[in-house]
Short mmCIF file of C-alpha atoms in Angstrom, two decimals:
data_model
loop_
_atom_site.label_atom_id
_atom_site.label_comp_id
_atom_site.label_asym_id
_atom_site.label_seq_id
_atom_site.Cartn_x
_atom_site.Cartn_y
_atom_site.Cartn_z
CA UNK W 13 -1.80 -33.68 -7.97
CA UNK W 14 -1.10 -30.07 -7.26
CA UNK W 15 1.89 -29.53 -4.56
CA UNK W 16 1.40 -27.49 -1.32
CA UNK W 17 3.45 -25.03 -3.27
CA UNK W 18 1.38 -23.66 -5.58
CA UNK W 19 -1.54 -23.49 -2.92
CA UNK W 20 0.09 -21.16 -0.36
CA UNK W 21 2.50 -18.62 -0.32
CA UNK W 22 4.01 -17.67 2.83
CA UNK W 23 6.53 -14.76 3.36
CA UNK W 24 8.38 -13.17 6.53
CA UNK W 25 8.82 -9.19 5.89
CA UNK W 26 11.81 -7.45 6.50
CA UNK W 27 12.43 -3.82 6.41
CA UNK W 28 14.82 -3.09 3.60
CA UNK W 29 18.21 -2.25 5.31
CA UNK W 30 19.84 0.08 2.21
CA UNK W 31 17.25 1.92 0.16
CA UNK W 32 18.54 3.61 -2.59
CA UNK W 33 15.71 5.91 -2.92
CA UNK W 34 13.28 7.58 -0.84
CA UNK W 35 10.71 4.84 -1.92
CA UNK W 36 10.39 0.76 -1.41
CA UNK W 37 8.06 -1.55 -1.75
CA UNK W 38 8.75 -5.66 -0.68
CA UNK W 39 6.53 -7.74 -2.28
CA UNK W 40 5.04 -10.22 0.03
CA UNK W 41 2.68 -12.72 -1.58
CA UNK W 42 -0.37 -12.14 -4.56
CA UNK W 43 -2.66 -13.84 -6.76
CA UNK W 44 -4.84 -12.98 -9.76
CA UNK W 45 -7.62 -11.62 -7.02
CA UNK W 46 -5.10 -10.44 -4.09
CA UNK W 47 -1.68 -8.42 -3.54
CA UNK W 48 0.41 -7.83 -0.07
CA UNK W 49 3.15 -5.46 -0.19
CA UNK W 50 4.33 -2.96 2.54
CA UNK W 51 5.48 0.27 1.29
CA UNK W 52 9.08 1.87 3.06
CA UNK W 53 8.89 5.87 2.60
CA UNK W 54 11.64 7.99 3.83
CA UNK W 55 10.04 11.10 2.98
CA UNK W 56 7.21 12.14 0.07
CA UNK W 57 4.77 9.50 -1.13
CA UNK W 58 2.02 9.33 -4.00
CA UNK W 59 1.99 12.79 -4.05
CA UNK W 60 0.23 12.40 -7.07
CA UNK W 61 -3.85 12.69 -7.24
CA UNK W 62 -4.91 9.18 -8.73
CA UNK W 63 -7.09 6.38 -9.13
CA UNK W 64 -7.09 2.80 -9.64
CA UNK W 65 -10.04 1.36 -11.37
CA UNK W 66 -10.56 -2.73 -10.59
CA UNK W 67 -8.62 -2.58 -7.77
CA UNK W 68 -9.55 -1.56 -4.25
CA UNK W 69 -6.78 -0.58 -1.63
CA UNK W 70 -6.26 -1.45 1.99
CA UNK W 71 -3.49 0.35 3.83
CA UNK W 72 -2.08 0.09 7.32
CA UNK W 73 0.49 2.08 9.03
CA UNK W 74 2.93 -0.33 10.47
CA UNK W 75 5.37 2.24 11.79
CA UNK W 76 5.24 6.56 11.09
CA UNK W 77 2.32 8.15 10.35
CA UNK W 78 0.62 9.16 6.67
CA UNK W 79 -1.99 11.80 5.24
CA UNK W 80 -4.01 10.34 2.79
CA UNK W 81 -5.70 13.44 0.75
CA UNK W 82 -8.53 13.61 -2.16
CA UNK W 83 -9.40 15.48 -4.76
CA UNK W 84 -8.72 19.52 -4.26
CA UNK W 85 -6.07 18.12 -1.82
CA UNK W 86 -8.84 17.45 0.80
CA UNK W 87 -7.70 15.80 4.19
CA UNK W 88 -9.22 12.13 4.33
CA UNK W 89 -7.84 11.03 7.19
CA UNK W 90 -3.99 11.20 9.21
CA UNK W 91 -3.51 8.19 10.59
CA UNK W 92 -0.74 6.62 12.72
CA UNK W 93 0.57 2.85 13.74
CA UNK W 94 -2.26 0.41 13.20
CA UNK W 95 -4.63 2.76 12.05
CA UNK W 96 -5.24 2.89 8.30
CA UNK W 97 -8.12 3.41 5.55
CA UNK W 98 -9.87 1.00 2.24
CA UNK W 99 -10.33 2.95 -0.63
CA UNK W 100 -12.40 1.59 -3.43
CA UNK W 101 -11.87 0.90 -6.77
CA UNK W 102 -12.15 3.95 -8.72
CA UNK W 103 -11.68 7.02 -5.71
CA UNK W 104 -8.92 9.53 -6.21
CA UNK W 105 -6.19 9.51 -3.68
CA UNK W 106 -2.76 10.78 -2.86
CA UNK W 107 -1.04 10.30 0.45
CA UNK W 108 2.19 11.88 2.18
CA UNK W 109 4.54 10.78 5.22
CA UNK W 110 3.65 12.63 7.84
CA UNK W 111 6.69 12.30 10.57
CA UNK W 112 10.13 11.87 10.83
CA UNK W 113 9.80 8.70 11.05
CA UNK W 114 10.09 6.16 8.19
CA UNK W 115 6.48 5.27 7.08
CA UNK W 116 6.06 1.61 6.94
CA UNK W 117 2.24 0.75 5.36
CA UNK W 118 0.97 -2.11 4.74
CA UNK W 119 -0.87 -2.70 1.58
CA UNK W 120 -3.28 -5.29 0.50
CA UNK W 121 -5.11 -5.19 -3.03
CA UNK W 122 -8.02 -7.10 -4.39
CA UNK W 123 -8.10 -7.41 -7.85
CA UNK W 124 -11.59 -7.27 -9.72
CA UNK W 125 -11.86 -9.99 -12.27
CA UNK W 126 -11.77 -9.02 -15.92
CA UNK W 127 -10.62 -5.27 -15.23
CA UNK W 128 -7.47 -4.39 -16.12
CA UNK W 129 -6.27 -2.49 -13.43
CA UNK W 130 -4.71 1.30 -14.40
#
């Protein structure tokens, strides 16, 4: 019989109190098909244009605001607390902080099956 254990995961988050970089990420819960992770950014980002095939991305600002850009460092979108943006599997990307404040997002992933995910 399989325990409750291996059929849910649950998780609390709570904001990193000492980073040691300009950069976390707490893991919250995943699968083979799913991720949850919030990102902490004191300043910076992905500041590098890039893609992710087999896996599309769900962020959502949670506190601060972020830029997400595209290719030739186009302007998607600026968005701010619980405002956010699904990019699919295989779309270029890069995103900044955009405030003073520390950027807290929100990050789900689903996984397509049999991709390995780059």
């Amino acid at each position: 019989m399989e325990s409750a254990k291996n059929k849910y995961q649950v998780f609390k988050y709570e904001k990193p109190e000492d980073m040691p970089g300009q950069k976390a990420i707490v893991q919250l819960a995943g699968s083979d098909l799913i991720r949850g992770r919030v990102q902490v950014v004191r300043e910076g980002g992905e500041n590098n244009l890039h893609s992710h095939r087999g896996m599309d991305g769900f962020w959502m600002v949670l506190s601060g605001t972020v830029r997400f850009y595209g290719p030739g460092d186009e302007l998607i979108g600026e968005f701010g607390k619980h405002e956010g943006i699904l990019i699919s599997r295989g779309e270029q990307y890069w995103f900044e902080s955009a405030s003073d404040e520390e950027l807290e997002l929100l990050q789900m992933a689903a996984f397509e099956t049999g991709v390995k995910v780059e």
